[in-house]
Coordinates of C-alpha atoms and ligand atoms in Angstrom, one line a residue:
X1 CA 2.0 -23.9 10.5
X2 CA 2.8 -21.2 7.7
X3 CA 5.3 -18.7 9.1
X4 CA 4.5 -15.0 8.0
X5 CA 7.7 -14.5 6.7
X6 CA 7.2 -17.5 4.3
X7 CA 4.0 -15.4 2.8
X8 CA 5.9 -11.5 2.7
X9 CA 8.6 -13.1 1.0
X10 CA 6.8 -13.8 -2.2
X11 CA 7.0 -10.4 -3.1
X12 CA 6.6 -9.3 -7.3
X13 CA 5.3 -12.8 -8.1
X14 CA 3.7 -11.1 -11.2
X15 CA 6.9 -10.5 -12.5
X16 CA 8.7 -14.0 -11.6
X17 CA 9.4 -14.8 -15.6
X18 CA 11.6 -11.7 -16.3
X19 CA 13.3 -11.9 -13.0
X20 CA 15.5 -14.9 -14.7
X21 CA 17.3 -12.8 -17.4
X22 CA 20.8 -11.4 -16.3
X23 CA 19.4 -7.7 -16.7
X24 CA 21.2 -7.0 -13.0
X25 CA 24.4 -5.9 -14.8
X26 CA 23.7 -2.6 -15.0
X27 CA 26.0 -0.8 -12.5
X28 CA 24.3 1.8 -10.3
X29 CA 25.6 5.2 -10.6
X30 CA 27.8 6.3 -8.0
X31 CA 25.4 9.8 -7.9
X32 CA 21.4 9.8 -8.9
X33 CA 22.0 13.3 -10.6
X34 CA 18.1 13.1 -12.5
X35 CA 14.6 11.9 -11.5
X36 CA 14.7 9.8 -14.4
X37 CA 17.7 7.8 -13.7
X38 CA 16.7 6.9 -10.7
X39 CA 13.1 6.1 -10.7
X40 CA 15.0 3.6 -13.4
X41 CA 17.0 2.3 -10.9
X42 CA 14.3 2.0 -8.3
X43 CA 11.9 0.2 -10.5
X44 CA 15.3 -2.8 -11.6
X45 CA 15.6 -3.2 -7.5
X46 CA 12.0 -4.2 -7.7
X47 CA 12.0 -6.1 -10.9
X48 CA 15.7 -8.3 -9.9
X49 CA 15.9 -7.9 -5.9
X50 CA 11.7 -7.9 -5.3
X51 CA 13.2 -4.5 -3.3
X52 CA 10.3 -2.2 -2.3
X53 CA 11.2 1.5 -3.6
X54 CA 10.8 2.8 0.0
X55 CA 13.6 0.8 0.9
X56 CA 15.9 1.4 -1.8
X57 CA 15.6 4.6 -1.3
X58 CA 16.5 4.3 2.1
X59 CA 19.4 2.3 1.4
X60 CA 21.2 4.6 -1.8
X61 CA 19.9 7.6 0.6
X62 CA 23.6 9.2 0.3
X63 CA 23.6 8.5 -3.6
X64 CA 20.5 10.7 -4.2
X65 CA 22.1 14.2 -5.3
X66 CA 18.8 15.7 -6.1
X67 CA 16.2 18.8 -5.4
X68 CA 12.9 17.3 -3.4
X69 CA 10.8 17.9 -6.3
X70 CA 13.0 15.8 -8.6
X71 CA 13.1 13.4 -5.3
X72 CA 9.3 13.8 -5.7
X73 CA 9.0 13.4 -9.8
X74 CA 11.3 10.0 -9.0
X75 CA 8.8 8.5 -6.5
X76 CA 6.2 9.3 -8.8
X77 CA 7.4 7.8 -12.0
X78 CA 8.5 4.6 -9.8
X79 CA 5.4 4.4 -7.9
X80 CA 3.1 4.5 -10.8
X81 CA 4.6 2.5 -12.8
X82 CA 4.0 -0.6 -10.6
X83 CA 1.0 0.1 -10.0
X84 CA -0.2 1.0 -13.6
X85 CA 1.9 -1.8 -15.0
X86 CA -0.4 -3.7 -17.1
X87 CA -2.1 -0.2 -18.5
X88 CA 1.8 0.6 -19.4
X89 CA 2.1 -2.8 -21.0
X90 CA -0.9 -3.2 -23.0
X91 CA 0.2 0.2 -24.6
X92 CA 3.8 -1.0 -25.5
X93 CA 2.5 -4.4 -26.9
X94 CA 0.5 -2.8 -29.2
X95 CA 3.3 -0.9 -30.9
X96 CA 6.0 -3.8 -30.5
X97 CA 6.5 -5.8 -33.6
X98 CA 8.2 -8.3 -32.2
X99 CA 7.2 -11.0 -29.3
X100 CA 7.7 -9.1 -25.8
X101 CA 9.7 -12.0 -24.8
X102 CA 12.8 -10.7 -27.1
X103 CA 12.9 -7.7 -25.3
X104 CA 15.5 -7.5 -22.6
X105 CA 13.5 -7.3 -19.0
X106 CA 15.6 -3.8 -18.2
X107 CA 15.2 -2.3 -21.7
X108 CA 10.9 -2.9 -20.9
X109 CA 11.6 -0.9 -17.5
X110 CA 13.0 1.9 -19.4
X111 CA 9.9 1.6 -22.1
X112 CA 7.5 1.5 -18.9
X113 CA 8.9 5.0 -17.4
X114 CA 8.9 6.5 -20.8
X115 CA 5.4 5.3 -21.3
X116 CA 4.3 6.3 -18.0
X117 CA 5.6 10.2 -18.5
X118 CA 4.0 9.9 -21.8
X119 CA 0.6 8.9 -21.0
X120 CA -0.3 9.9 -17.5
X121 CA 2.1 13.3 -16.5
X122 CA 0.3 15.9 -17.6
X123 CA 3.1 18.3 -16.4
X124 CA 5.3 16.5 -18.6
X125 CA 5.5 18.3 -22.1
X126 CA 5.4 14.8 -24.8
X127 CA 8.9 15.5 -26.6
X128 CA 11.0 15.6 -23.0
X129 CA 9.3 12.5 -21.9
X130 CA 10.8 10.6 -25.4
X131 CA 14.2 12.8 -25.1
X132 CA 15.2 11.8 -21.7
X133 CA 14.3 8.5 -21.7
X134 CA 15.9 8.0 -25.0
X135 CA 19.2 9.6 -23.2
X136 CA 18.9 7.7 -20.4
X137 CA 19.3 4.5 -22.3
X138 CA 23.2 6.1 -23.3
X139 CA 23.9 6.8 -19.4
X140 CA 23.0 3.2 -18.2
X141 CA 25.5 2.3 -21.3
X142 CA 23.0 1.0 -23.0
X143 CA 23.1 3.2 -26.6
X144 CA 21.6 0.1 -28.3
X145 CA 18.6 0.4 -26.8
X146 CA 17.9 3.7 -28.0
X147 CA 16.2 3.1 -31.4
X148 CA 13.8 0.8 -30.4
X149 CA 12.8 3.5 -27.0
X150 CA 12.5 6.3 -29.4
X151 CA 10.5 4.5 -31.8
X152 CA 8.1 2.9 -29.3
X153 CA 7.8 6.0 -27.8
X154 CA 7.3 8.0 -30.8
X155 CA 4.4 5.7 -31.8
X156 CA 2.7 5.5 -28.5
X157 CA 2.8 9.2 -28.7
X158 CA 0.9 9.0 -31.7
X159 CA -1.7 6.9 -30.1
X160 CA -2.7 9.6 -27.5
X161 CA -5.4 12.3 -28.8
X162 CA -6.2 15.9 -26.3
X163 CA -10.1 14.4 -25.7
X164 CA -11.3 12.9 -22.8
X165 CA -14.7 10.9 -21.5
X166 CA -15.7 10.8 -17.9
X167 CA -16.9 7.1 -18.2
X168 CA -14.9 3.4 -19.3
X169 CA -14.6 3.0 -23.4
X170 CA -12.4 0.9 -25.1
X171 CA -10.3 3.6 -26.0
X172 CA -10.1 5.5 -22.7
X173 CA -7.0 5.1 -20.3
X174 CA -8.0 6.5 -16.7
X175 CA -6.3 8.9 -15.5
X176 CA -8.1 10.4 -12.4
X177 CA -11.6 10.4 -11.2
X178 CA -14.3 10.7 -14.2
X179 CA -11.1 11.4 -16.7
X180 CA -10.4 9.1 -19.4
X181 CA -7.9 10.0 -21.8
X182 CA -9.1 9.0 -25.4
X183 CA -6.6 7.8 -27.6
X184 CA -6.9 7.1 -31.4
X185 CA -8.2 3.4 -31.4
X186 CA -9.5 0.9 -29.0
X187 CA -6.7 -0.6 -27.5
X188 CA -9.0 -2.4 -24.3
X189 CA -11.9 -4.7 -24.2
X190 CA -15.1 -3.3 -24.6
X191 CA -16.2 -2.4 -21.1
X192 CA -19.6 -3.1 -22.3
X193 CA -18.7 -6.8 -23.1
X194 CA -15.9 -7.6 -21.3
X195 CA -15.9 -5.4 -18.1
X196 CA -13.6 -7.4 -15.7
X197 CA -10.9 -7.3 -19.0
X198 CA -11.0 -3.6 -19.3
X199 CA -11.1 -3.0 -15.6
X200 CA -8.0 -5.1 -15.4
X201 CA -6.0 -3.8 -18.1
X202 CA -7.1 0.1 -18.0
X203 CA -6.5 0.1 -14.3
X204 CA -4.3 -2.3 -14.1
X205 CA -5.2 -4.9 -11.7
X206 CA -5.1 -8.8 -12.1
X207 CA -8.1 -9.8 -14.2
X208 CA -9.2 -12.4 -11.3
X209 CA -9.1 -9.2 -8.7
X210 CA -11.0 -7.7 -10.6
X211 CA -14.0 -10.3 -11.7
X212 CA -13.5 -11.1 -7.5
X213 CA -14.4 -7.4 -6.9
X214 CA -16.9 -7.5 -9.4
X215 CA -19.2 -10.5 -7.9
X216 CA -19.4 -8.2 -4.7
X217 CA -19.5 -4.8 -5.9
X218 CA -21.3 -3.1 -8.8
X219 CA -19.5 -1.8 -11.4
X220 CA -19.7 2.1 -10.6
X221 CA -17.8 1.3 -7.1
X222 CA -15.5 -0.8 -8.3
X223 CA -14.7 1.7 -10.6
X224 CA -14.2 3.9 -7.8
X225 CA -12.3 1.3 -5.6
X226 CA -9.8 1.0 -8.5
X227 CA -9.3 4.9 -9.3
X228 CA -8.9 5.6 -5.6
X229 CA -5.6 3.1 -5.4
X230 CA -4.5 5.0 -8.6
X231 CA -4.0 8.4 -7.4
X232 CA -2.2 10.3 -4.8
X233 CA -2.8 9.0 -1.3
X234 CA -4.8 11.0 1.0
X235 CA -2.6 11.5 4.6
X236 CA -4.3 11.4 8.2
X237 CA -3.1 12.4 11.7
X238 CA -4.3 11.2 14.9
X239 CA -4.2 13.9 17.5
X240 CA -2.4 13.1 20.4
X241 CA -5.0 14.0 22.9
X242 CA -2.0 13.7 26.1
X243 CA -0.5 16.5 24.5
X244 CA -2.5 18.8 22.4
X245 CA -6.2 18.8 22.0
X246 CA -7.4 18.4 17.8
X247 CA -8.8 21.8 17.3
X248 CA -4.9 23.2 18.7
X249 CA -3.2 21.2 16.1
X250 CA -5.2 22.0 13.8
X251 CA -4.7 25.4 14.4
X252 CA -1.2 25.1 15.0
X253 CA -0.6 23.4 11.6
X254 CA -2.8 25.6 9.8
X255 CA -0.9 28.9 11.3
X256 CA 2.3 26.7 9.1
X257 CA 0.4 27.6 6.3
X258 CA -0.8 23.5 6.1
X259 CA -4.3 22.6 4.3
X260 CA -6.1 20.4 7.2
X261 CA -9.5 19.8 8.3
X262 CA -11.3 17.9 11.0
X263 CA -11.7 14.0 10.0
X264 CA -14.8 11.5 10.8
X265 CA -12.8 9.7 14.2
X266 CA -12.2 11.8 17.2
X267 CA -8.6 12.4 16.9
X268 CA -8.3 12.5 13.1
X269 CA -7.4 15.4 11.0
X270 CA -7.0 15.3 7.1
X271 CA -4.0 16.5 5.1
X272 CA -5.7 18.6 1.8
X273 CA -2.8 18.1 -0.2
X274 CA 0.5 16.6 0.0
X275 CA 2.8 17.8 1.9
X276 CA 6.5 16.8 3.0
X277 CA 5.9 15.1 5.9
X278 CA 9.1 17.3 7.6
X279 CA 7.5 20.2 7.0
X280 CA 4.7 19.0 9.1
X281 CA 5.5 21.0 13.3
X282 CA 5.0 18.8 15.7
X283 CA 5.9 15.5 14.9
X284 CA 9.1 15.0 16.9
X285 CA 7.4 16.4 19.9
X286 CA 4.9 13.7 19.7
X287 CA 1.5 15.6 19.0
X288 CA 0.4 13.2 16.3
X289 CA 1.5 10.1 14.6
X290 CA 0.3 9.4 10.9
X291 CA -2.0 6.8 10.6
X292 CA -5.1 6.2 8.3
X293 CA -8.1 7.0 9.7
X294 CA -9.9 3.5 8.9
X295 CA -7.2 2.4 10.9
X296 CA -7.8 4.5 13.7
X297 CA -11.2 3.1 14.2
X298 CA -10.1 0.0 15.6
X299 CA -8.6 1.5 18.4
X300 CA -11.4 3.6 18.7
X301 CA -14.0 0.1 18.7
X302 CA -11.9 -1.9 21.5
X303 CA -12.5 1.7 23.4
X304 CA -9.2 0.9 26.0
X305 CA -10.0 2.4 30.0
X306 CA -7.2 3.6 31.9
X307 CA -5.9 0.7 34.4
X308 CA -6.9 -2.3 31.9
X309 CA -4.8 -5.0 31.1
X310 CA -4.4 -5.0 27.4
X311 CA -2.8 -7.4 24.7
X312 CA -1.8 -6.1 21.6
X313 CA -1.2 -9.4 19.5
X314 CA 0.2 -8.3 16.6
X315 CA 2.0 -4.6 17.5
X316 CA 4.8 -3.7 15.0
X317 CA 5.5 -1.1 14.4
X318 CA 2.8 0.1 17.1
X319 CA 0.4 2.7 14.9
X320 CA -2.2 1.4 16.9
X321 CA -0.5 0.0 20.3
X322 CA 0.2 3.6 20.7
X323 CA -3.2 4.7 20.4
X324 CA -4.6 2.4 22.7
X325 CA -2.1 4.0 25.1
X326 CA -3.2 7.6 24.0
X327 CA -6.9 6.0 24.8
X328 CA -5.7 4.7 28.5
X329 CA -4.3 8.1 29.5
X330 CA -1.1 6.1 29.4
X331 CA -2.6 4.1 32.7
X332 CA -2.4 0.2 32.8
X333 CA -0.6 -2.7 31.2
X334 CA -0.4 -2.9 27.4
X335 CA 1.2 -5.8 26.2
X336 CA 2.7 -5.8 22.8
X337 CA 3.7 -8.6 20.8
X338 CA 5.1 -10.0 17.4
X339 CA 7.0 -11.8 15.7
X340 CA 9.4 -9.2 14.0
X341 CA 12.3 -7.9 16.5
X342 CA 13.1 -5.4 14.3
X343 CA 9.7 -3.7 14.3
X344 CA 9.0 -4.7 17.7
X345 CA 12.1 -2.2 18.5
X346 CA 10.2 0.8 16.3
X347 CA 6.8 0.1 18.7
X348 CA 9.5 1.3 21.9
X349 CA 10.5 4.3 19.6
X350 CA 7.0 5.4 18.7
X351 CA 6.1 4.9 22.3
X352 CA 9.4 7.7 23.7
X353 CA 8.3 10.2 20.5
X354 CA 4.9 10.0 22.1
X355 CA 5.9 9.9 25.2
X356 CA 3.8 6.8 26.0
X357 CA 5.4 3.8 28.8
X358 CA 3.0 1.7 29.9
X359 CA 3.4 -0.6 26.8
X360 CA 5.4 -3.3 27.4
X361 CA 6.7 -5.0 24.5
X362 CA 7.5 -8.7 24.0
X363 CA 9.0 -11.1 20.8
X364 CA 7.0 -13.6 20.5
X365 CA 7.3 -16.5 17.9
X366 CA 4.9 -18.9 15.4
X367 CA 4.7 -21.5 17.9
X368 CA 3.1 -19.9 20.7
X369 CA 5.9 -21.1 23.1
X370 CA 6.4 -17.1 24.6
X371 CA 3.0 -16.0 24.5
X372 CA 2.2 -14.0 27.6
X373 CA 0.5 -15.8 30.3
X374 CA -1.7 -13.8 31.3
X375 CA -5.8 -13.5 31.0
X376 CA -6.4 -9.7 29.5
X377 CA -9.4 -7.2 29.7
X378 CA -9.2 -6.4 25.7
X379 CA -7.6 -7.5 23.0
X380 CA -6.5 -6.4 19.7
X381 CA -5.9 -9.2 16.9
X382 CA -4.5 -6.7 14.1
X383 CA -3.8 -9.6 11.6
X384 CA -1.5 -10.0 9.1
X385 CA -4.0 -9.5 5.5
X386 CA -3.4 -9.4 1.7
X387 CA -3.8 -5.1 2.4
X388 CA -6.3 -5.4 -0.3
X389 CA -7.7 -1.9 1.4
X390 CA -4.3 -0.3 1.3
X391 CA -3.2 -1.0 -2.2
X392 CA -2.5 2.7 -2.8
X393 CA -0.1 2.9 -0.4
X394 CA 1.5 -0.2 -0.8
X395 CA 1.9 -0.3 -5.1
X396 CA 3.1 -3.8 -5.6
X397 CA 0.3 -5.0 -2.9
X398 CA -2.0 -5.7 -6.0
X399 CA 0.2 -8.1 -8.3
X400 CA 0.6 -10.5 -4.9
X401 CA -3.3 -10.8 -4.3
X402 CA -3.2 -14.5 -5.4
X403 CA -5.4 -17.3 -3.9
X404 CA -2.9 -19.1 -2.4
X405 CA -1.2 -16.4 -0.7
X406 CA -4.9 -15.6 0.8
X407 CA -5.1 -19.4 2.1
X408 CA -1.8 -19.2 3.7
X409 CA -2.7 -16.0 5.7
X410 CA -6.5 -17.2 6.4
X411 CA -4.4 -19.9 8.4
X412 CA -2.2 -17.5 10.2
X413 CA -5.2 -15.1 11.1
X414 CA -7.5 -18.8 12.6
X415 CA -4.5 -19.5 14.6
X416 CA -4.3 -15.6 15.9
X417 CA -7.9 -15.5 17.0
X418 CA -8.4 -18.7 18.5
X419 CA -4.9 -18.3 20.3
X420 CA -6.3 -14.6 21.8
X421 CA -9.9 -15.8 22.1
X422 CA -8.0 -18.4 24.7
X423 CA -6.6 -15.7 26.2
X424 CA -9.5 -12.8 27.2
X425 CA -11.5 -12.5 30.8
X426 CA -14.9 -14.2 30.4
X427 CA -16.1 -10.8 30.8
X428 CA -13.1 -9.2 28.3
X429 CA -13.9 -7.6 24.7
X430 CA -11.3 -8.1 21.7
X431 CA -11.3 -6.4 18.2
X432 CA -10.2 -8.6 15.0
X433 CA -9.2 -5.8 12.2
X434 CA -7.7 -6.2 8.7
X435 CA -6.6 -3.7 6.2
X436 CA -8.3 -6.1 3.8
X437 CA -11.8 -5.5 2.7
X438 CA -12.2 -9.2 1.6
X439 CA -14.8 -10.8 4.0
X440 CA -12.7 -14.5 3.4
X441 CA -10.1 -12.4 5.7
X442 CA -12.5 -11.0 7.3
X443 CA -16.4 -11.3 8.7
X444 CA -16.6 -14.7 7.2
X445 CA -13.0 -16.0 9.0
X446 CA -14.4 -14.6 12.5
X447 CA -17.7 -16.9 12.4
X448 CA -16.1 -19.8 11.1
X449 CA -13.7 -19.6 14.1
X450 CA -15.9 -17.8 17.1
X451 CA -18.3 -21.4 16.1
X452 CA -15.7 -23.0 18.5
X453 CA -16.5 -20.4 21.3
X454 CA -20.1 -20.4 21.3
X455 CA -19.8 -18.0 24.8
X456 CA -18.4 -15.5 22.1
X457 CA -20.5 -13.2 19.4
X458 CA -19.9 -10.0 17.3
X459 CA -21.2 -7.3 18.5
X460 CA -20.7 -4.7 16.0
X461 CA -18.6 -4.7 12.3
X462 CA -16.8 -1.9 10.4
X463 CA -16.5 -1.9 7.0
X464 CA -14.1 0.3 5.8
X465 CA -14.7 0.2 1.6
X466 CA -11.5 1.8 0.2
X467 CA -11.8 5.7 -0.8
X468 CA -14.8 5.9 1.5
X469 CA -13.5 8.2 2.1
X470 CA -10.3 6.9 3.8
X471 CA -8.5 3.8 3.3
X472 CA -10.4 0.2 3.3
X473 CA -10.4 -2.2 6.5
X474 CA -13.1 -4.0 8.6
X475 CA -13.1 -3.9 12.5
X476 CA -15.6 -6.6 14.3
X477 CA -15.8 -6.0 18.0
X478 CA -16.3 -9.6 20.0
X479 CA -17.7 -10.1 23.0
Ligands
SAM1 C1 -1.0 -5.5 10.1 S1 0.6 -5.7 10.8 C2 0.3 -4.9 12.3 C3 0.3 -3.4 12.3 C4 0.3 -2.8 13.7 N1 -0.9 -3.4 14.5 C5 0.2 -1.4 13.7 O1 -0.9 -0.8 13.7 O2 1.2 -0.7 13.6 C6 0.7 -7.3 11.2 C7 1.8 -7.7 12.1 O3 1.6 -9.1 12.5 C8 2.9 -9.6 12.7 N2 2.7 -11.1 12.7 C9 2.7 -12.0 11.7 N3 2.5 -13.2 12.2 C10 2.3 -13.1 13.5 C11 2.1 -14.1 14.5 N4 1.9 -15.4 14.2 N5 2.0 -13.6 15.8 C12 2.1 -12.3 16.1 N6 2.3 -11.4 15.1 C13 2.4 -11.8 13.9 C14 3.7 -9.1 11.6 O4 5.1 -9.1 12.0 C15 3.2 -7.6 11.5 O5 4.0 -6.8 12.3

């Protein structure tokens, strides 16, 4: 059987060649002092150590000796250039003169922050994006780099023009919804001939993601499905209803001078703009967790009663164990399981912020041998996916969508369902849900494996297409 852990592992496979080349000698300051430096730093961690920026972060936490907007202007820089990687490269290419091969894998970070100031941060005025980078090169001790930055820079600059379109041309670089920067000559495929190629390089997405998106979608949505992981991510709250109704914290967080407004789902309430999420009142005392409001739907479908006996089959870290608590009025048995100790221990802590305790949580492992014994009222398979719906949130999600990696998981989420299927009263309801919007992880995966419980049938399906306006999932409710 494939073991999860064998599939997260293969993190930044896109990048596997450059990962070879001894670019890890750069020493990491003992103080991040400017934006720059460390978005730098974060984005090597990725390249050499496959180290999510989240967790870097997390882990230099007591280096970082900056303001929260340069925190901010860090995570930005870092963040978009994984995702708008292959838009960044295509741009550099076409100014290299020599092969990208002879360019030392650290030196092409730097290019790819300075590229990314350059071409997509409008705040950024054009001659301090090429300064800094260029003096950045000199404090990672790397002075020799700095003619080629400046003069890549430099010419990319020239490339870049004031106009915009609102629709794809071979000369256009997205930047936000229906704004295409123009720049002097056509540096993508024609969209009109090859529209996969310019999706994938203007967007930058994997060219067979993108012809895969384009047999099922037509070009306008996925034109909209690839903008929508592009730009900032749109934040959600689910209400607590044990300890504050929606319309009081949305009052009480608009009174904070915070920009919300009632979402689609019962509980959910939008966040307008960004916001630093400790700015937000309430969240220690447990009146709402964050969580997507796609994602809240599938808690919402399996529809939990007070005094049921419920297994949560794949908890961690318990976003949506703690809403089917929320939905039982905290009354009854919730059983939580996985695989991961470590985030099985953050389901017990989001449980005692919410002040939830009728979850019970339980490590289980690959082999079924500590699977609970029991026979459960509902059941919630949350399965492991290739987050193709959540690829704004998680930036290196889209160089690891590979065909492989989606067999390996299509095994993992057979053995789930037929393992919980085994395990529901004949009379018992379970919810399957992905933050995938692939229906091979998805509608198509549930027939092929409900054929061997013919007592079994879908009774209604959710599908949750990215940007729609929240994130992308599907929920089927099984009978
Ligand atoms: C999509 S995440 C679950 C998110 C969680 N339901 C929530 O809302 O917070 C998938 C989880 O499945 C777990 N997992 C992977 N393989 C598993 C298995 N064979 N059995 C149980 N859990 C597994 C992973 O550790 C991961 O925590």
């Amino acid at each position: 059987m494939v073991v999860w852990s064998d599939v997260v592992m293969k993190k930044n496979v896109w990048e596997d060649q450059s990962k070879s080349r001894p670019a890890d000698e750069l020493a990491l300051p003992q103080y991040f002092r400017s934006a720059r430096q460390l978005a730098f730093f974060l984005l090597e961690a990725y390249r050499t150590e496959d180290q999510f920026v989240a967790d870097s972060l997390q882990q230099w936490s007591r280096r970082i000796d900056l303001s929260q907007q340069d925190r901010r202007l860090a995570m930005e820089i870092s963040i978009g250039v994984i995702r708008r990687q292959l838009t960044l490269d295509t741009l550099i290419e076409s100014q290299l003169t020599r092969p990208r091969e002879k360019v030392e894998p650290a030196l092409w970070t730097l290019l790819r922050t300075g590229v990314y100031q350059l071409v997509m941060l409008d705040q950024i005025p054009d001659h301090a994006a090429v300064s800094e980078t260029v003096e950045l090169a000199g404090k990672v001790g790397r002075e020799r780099w700095k003619k080629l930055v400046n003069a890549i820079l430099r010419s990319v600059g020239r490339l870049l023009t004031t106009d915009e379109v609102t629709e794809p041309q071979a000369n256009a670089v997205p930047l936000s919804a229906q704004r295409f920067r123009c720049l002097t000559t056509d540096l993508f495929p024609d969209p009109k001939v090859d529209q996969a190629g310019y999706f994938s390089r203007a967007f930058s997405y994997p060219q067979s993601v993108m012809t895969d998106w384009l047999s099922r979608y037509d070009s306008q949505q996925v034109q909209s499905i690839a903008q929508w992981f592009n730009q900032r991510n749109t934040l959600y709250l689910r209400t607590n209803l044990l300890q504050n109704s929606r319309d009081e914290l949305l009052n009480e967080l608009q009174s904070a001078g915070i920009a919300v407004s009632p979402g689609a789902e019962p509980q959910s309430i939008r966040l307008e703009n960004a916001v630093p999420l400790e700015s937000l009142v309430g969240f220690d005392a447990g009146k709402f967790t964050i969580q997507d409001e796609s994602a809240m739907a599938a808690g919402n479908l399996l529809s939990p009663q007070p005094e049921e006996t419920v297994w949560d089959l794949c908890a961690a870290p318990g976003t949506k164990t703690t809403h089917l608590a929320e939905l039982m009025f905290n009354r009854g048995t919730i059983v939580a399981t996985d695989v991961s100790p470590d985030r099985l221990e953050k389901i017990e802590q989001n449980a005692s912020r919410l002040g939830l305790t009728c979850i019970r949580t339980q490590l289980i492992n690959t082999r079924g041998a500590t699977l609970p014994e029991e026979q459960f009222d509902a059941i919630l398979v949350d399965a492991p996916c290739s987050n193709s719906g959540v690829l704004g949130k998680r930036p290196e999600a889209r160089w690891r969508l590979e065909e492989h990696s989606l067999q390996e998981l299509q095994k993992i989420q057979q053995d789930l369902l037929q393992t919980a299927l085994r395990q529901l009263k004949p009379e018992g309801r379970l919810v399957y849900s992905t933050c995938s919007f692939d229906p091979r992880e998805n509608g198509e995966l549930l027939k092929k494996v409900l054929t061997q419980f013919p007592e079994r049938q879908i009774v209604q399906e959710n599908l949750h297409l990215p940007g729609a306006p929240s994130d992308g999932g599907y929920q089927a409710l099984v009978r």
